[in-house]
Tab-separated table of C-alpha atoms and ligand atoms in Angstrom:
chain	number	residue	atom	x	y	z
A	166	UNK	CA	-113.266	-87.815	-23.585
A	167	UNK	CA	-113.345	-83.662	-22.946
A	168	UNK	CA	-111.417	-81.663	-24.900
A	169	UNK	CA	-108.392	-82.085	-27.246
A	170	UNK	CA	-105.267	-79.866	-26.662
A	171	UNK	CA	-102.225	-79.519	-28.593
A	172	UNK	CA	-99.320	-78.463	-26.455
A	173	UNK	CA	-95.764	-77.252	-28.009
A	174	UNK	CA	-93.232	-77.204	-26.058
A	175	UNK	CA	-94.271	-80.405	-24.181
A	176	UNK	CA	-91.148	-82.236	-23.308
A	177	UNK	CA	-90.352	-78.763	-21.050
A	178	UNK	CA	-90.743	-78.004	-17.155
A	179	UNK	CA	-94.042	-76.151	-18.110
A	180	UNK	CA	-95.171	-78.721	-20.874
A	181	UNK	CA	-95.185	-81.897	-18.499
A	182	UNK	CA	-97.349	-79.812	-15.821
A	183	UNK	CA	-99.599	-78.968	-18.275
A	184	UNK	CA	-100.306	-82.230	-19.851
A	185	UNK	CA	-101.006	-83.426	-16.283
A	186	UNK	CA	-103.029	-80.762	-15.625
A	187	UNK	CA	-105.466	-81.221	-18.783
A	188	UNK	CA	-104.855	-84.848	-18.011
A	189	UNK	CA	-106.828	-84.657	-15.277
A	190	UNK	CA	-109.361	-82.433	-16.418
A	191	UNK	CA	-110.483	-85.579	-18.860
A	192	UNK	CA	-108.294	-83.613	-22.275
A	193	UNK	CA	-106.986	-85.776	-24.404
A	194	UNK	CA	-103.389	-84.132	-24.949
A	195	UNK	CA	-101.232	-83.979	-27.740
A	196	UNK	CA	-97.850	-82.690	-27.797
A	197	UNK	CA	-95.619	-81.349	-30.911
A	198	UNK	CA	-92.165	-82.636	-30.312
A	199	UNK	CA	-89.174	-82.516	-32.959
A	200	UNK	CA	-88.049	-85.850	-34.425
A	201	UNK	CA	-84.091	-85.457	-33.253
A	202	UNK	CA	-86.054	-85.383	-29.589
A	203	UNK	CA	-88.621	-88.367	-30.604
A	204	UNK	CA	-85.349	-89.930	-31.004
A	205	UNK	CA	-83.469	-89.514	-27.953
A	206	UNK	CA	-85.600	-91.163	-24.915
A	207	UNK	CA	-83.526	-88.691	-22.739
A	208	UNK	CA	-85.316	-85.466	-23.985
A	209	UNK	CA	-88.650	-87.580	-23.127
A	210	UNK	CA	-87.892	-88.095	-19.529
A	211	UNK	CA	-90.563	-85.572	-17.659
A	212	UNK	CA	-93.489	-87.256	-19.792
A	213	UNK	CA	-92.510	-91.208	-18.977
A	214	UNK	CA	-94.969	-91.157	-16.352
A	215	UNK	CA	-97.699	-90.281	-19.186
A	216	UNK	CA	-96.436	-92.111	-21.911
A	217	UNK	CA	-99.543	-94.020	-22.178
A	218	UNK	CA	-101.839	-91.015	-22.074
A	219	UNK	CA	-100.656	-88.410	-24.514
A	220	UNK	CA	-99.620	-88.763	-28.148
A	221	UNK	CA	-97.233	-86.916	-29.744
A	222	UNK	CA	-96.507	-85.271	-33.631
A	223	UNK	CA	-93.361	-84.794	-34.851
A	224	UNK	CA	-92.892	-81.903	-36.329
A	225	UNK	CA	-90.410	-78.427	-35.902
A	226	UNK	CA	-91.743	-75.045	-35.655
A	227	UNK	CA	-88.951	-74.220	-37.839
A	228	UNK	CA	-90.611	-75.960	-40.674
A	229	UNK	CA	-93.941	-74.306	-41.828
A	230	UNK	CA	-94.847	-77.842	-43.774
A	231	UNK	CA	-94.313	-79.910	-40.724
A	232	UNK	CA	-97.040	-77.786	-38.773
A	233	UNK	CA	-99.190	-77.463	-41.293
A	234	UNK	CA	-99.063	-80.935	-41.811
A	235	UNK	CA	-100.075	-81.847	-37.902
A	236	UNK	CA	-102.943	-79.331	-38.240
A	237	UNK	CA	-104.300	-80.871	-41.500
A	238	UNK	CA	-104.115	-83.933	-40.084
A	239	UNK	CA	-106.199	-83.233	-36.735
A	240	UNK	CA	-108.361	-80.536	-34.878
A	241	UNK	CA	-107.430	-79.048	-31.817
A	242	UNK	CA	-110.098	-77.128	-29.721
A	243	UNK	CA	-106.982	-75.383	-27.202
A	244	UNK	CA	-103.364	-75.026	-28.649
A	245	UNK	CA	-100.684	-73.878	-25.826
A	246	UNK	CA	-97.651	-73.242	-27.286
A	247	UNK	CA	-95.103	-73.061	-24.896
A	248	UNK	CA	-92.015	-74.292	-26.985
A	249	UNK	CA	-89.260	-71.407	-27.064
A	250	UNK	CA	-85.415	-71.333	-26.359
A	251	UNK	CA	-86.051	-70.166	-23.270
A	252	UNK	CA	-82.747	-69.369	-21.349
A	253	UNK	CA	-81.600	-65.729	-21.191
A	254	UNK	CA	-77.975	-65.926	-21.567
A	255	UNK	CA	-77.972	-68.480	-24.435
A	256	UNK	CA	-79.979	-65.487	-26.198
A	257	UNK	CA	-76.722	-63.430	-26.374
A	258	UNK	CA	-74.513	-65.769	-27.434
A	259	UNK	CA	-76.996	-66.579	-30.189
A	260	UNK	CA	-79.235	-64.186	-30.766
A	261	UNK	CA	-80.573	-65.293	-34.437
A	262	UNK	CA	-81.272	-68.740	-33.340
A	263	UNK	CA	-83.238	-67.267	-30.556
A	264	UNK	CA	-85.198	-65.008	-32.895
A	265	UNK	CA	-85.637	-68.295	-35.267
A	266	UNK	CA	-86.925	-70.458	-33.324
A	267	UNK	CA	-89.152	-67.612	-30.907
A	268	UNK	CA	-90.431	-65.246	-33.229
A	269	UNK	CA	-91.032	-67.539	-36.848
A	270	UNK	CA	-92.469	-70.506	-34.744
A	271	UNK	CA	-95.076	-68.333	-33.129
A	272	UNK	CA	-95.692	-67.068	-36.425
A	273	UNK	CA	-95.901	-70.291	-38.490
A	274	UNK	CA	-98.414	-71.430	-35.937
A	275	UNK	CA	-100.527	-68.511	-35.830
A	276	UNK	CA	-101.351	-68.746	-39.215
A	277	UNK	CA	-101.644	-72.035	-39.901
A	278	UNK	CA	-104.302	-71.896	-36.743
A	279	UNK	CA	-105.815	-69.378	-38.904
A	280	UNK	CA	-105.880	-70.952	-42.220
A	281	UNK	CA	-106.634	-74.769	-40.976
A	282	UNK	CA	-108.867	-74.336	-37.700
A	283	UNK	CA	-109.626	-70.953	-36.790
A	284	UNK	CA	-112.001	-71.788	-33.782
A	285	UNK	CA	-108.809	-73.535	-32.082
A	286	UNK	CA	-108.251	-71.180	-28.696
A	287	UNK	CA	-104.159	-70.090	-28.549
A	288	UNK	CA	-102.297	-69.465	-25.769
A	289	UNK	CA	-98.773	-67.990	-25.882
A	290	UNK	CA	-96.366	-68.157	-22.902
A	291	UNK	CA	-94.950	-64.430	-22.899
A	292	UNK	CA	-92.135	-63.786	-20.181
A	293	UNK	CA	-91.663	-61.398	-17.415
A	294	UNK	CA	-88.390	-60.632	-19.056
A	295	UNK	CA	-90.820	-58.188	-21.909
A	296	UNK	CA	-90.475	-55.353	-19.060
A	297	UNK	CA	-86.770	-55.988	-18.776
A	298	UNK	CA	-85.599	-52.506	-17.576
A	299	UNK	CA	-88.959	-52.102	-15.609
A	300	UNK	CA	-90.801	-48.813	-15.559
A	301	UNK	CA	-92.829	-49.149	-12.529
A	302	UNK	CA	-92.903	-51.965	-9.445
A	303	UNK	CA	-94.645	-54.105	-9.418
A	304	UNK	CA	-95.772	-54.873	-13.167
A	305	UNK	CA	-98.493	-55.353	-14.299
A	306	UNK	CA	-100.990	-55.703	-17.827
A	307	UNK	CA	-100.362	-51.976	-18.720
A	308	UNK	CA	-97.007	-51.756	-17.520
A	309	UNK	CA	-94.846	-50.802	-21.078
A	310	UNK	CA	-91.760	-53.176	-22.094
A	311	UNK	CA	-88.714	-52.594	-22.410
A	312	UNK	CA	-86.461	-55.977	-22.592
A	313	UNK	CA	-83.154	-56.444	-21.547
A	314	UNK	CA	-82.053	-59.747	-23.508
A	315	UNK	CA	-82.147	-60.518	-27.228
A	316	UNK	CA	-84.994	-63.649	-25.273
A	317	UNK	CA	-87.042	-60.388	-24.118
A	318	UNK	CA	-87.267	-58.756	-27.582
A	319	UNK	CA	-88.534	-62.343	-29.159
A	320	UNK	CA	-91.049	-62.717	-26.434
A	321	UNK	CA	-91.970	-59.333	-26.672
A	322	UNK	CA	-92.915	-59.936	-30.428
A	323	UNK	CA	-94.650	-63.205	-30.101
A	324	UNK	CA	-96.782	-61.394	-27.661
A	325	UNK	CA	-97.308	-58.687	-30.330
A	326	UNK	CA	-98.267	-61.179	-33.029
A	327	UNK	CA	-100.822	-63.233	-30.445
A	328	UNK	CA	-102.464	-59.339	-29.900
A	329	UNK	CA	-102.363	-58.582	-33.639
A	330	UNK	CA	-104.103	-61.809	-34.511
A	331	UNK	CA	-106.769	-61.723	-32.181
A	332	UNK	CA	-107.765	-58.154	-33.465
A	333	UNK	CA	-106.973	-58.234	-36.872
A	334	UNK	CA	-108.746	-61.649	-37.397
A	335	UNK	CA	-110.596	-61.986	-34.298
A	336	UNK	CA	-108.842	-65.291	-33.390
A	337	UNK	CA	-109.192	-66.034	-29.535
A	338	UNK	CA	-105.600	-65.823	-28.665
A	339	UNK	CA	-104.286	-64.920	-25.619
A	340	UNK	CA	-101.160	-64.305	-23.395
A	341	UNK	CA	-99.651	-65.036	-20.378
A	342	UNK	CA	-97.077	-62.765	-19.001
A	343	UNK	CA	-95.662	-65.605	-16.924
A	344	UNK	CA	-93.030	-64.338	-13.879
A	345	UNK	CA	-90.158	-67.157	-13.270
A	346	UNK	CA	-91.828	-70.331	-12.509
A	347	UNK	CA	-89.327	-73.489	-11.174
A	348	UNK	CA	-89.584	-76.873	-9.901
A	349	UNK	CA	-87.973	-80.208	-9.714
A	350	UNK	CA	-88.540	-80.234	-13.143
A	351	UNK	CA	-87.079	-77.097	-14.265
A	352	UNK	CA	-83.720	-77.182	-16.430
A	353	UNK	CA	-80.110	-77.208	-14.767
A	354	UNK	CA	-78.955	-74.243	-16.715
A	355	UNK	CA	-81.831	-71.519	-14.758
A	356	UNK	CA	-80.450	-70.157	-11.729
A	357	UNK	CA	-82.753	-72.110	-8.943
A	358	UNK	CA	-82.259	-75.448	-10.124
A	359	UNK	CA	-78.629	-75.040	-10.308
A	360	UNK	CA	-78.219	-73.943	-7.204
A	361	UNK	CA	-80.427	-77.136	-5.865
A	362	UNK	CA	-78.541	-79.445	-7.737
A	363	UNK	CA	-75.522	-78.267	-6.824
A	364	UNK	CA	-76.293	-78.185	-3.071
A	365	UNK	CA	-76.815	-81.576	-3.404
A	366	UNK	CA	-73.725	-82.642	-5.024
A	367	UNK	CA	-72.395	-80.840	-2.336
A	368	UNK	CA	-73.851	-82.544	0.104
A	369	UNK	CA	-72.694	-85.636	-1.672
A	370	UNK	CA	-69.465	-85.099	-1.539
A	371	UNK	CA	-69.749	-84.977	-5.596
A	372	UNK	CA	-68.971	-81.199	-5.732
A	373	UNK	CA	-66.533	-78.472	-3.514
A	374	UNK	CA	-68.212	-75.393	-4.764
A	375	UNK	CA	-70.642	-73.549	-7.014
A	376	UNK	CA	-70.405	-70.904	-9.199
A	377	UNK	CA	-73.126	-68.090	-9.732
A	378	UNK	CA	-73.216	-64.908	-11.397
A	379	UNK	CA	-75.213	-62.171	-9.982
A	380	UNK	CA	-76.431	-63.010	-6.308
A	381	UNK	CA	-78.069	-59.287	-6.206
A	382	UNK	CA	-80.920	-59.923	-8.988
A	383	UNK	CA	-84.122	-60.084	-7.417
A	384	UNK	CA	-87.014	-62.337	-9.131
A	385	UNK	CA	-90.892	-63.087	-8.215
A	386	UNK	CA	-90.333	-66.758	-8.115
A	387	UNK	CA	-93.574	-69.056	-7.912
A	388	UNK	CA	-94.177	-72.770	-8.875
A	389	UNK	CA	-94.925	-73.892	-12.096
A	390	UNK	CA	-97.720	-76.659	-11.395
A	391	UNK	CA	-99.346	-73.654	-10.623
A	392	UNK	CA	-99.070	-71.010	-13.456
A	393	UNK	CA	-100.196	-73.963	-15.424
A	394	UNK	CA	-103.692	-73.887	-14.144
A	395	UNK	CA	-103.635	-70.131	-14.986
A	396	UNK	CA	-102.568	-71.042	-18.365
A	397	UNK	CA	-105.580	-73.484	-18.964
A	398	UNK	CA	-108.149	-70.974	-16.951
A	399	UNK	CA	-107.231	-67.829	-19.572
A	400	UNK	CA	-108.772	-70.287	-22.260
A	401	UNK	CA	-111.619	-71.015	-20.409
A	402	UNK	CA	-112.903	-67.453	-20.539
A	403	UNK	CA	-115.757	-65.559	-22.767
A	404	UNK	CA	-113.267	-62.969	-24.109
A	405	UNK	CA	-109.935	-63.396	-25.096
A	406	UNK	CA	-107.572	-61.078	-22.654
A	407	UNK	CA	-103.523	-60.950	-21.121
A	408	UNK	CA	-102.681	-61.749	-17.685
A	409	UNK	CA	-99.747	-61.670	-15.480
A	410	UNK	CA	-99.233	-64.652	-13.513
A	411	UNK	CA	-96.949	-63.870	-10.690
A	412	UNK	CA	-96.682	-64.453	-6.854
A	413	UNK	CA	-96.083	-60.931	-5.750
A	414	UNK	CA	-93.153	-61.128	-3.616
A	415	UNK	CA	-89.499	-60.658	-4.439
A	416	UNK	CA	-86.674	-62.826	-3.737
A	417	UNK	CA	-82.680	-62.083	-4.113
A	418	UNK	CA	-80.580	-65.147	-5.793
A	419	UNK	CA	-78.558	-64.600	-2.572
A	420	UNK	CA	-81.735	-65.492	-0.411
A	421	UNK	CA	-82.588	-68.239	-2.542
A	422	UNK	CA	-78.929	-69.176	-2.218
A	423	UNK	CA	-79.201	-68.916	1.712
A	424	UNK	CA	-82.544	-71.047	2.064
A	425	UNK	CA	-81.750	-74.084	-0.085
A	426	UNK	CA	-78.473	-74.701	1.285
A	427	UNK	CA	-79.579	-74.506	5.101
A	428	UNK	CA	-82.062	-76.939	3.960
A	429	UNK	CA	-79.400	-79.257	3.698
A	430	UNK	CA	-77.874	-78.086	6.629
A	431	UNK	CA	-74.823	-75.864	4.765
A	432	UNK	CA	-74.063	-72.248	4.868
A	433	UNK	CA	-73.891	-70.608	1.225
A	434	UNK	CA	-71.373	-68.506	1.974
A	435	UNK	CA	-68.675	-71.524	3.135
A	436	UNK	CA	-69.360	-73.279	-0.683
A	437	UNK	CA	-70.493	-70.269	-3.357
A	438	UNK	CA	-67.995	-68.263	-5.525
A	439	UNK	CA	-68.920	-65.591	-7.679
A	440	UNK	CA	-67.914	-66.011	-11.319
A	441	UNK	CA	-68.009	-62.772	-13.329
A	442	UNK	CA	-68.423	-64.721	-16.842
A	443	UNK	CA	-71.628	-65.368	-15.427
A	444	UNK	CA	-72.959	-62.018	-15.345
A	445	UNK	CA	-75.019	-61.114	-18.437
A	446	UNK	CA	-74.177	-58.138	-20.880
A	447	UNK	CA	-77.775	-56.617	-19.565
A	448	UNK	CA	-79.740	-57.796	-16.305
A	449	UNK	CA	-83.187	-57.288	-15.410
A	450	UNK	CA	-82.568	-56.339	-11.673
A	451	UNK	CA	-85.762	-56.323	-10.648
A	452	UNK	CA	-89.020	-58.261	-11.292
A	453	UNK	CA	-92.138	-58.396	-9.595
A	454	UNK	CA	-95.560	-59.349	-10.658
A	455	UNK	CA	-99.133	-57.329	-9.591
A	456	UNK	CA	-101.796	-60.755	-10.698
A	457	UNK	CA	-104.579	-58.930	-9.135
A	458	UNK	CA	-106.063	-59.387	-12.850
A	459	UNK	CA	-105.617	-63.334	-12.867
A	460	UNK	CA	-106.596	-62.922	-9.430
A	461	UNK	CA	-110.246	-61.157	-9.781
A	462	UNK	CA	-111.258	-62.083	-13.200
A	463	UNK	CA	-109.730	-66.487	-13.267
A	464	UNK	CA	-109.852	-66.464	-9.403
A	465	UNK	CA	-106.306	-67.974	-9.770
A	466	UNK	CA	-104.484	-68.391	-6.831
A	467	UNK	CA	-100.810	-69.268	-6.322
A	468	UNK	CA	-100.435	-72.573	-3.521
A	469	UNK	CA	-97.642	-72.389	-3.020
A	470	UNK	CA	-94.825	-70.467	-1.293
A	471	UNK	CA	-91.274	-69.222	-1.710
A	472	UNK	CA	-90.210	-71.750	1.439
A	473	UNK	CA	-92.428	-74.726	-0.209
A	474	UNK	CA	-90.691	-74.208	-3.512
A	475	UNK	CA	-87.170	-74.164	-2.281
A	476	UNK	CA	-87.512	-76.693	0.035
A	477	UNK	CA	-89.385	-79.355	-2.449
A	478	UNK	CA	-86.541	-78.358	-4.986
A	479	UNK	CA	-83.756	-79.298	-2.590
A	480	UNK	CA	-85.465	-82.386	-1.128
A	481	UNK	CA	-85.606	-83.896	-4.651
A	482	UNK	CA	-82.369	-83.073	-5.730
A	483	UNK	CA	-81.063	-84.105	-2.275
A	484	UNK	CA	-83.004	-87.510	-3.544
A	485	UNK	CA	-81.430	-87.829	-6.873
A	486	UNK	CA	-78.186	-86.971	-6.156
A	487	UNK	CA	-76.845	-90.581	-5.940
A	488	UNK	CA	-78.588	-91.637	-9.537
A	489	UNK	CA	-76.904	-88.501	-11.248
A	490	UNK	CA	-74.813	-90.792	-13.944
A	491	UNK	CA	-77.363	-92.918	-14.966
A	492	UNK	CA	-77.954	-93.222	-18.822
A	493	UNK	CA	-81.410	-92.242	-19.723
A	494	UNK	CA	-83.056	-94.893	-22.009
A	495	UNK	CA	-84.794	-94.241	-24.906
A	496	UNK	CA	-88.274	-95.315	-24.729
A	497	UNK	CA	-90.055	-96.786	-27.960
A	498	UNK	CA	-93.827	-96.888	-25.941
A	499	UNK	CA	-94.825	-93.420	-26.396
A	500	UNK	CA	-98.035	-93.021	-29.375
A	501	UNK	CA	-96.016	-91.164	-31.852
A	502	UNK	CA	-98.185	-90.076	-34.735
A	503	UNK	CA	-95.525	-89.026	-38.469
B	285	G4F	O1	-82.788	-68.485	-13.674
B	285	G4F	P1	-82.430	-67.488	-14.683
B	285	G4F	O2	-81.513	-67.937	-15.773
B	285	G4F	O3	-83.794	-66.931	-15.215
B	285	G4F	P2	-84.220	-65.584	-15.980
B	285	G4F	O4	-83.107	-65.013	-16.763
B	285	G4F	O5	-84.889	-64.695	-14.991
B	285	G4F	O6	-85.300	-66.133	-17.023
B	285	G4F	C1	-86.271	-67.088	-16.651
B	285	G4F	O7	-87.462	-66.435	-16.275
B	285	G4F	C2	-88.120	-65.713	-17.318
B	285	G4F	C3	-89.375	-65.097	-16.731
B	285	G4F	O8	-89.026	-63.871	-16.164
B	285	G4F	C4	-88.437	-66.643	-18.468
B	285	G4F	F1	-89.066	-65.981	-19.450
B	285	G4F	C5	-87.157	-67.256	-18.978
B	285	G4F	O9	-87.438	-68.172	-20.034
B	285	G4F	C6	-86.508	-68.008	-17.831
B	285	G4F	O10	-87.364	-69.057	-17.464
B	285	G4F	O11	-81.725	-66.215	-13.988
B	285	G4F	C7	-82.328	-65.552	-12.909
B	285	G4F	C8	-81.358	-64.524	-12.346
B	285	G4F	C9	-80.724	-63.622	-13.412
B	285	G4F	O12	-80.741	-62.291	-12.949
B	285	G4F	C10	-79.281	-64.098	-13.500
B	285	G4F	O13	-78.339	-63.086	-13.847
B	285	G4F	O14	-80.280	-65.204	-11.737
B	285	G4F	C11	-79.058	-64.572	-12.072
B	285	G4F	N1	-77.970	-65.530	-11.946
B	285	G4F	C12	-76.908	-65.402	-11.088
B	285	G4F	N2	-76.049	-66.422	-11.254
B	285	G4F	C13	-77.786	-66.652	-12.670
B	285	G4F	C14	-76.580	-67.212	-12.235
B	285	G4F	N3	-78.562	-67.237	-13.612
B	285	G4F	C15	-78.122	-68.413	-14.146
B	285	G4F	N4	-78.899	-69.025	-15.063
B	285	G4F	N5	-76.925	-68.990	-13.764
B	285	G4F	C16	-76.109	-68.436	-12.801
B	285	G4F	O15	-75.055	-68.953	-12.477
């Protein structure tokens, strides 16, 4: 067995990839995952396929004792903590359990890395969203924030706290300023997958419309089973350092819109209606990521494309469109460790 990584957040889009990822790279994986979710088989369902592979601690990054508790218990040579409420809008209609959750978990973990195993490597998944109202396009390492989104400030200062801790205590953390990353696995409430989902139900007869918010926001969209393996390579380096991970080209909801319903043979504009609740009190307009960095110095490389991504989003959801209602079960065979 290689190395053992502890992954937050690993019930997410991003988490399952990962754990594959490391999976194959001979890790053994370990994933922090709250007991309501250890409870309800449903929040399990992108790691099934692993279930025999991975083990998981339950614990909250809420709850100080509960972490410190996992890290007493056993030694981690690569923590990625990827856990967050992640979804923009849910950040203004609750900004303090946003802050919560974003800013005191990244804390709590940092320094109980610190105090319990301070040769543990940390990665923390910042957000494209940190340069918010951007200053320059595209953006890159030394391009200054300025978020948008009570989401943007708490990334912003969970990116602050990885830099601070890696040169006040010279702790090899690092960041990844991650642009929008989707897939089959990404959450119905982000802006992609609801629009392939509900092409599908279309398609199915199960739906007569969809409603969007802002079809004029333009986003550098890439996959994420690939800004995982740029993830993994940023710990893999001599010297701790930030990178943007990003595809470099720009995409308009409306586009996205256009290509995943022809894919299933529609035209948006016969089924979409705009809905002006959905448009946020502040919108990052623009995003677009310079990864010459990741690039040069982790020789990352995106694989896929904008057309690959929409088109293995729609197939799948084209797929599952029939087995929609199905209950989830819970599942009692994952190694569950507290
Ligand atoms: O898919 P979204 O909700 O993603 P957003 O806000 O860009 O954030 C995602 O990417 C970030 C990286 O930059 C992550 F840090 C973050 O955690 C998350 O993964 O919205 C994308 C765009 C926005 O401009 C939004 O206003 O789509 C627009 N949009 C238009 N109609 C909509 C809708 N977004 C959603 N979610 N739902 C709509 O109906």
């Amino acid at each position: 067995m290689g190395k053992r990584a502890l992954i937050t957040g690993i019930t997410g889009q991003d988490g399952s990839y990962l754990a594959e990822h490391l999976l194959s790279l001979d890790y053994e994986v370990h994933g922090l995952v709250r007991r309501v979710a250890l409870a309800d088989g449903s929040r399990l369902a992108r790691l099934e396929h692993l279930r025999d592979q991975i083990t998981l601690h339950a614990a909250s990054l809420e709850s100080y004792p509960s972490i410190w508790h996992v890290l007493g218990r056993t030694s981690f040579d690569e923590c990625y903590h990827l856990a967050a409420q992640s979804y923009v809008a849910d950040s203004f209609a609750d900004s303090f359990t946003t802050m919560n959750a974003n800013v005191c978990g990244t804390h709590y973990l940092l320094e109980a890395l610190r105090q319990l195993q301070p040769r543990c490597k940390f990665y923390f998944a910042g957000s494209s969203e940190m340069f918010g109202k951007v200053r320059e396009t595209p953006q890159s390492e030394t391009t200054p924030f300025h978020p948008r989104s009570p989401y943007g400030v708490s990334k912003a200062t969970g990116f602050f706290l990885t830099q601070n801790y890696r040169e006040a205590y010279d702790f090899f953390a690092c960041a990844g300023i991650l642009f929008n990353h989707e897939s089959p696995r990404r959450g119905p409430e982000f802006v992609t997958r609801k629009i392939t989902r509900g092409v599908a139900r279309i398609k199915a007869g199960k739906a007569s419309e969809l409603k969007l918010g802002n079809l004029e926001a333009r986003r550098d969209w890439g996959h994420a089973a690939d800004y995982v393996r740029a993830m993994h390579l940023m710990l893999q380096q001599p010297t701790p350092a930030d990178f943007v991970v990003a595809t470099g080209t720009m995409h308009t909801v409306r586009e996205f819109c256009d290509l995943a319903f022809a894919e299933a043979g529609l035209d948006y504009r016969e089924w979409v209606q705009i809905d002006p609740d959905l448009y946020r009190p502040a919108e990052v307009e623009t995003l677009q990521g310079d990864a010459s960095r990741a690039r040069s110095v982790l020789g990352w490389r995106p694989r896929y494309d904008f057309q690959e991504l929409v088109r293995e989003m729609v197939q799948s959801d084209l797929q599952h469109a029939g087995a929609e209602a199905a209950p989830a079960k819970p599942s009692q065979r994952f190694k569950i460790v507290g």
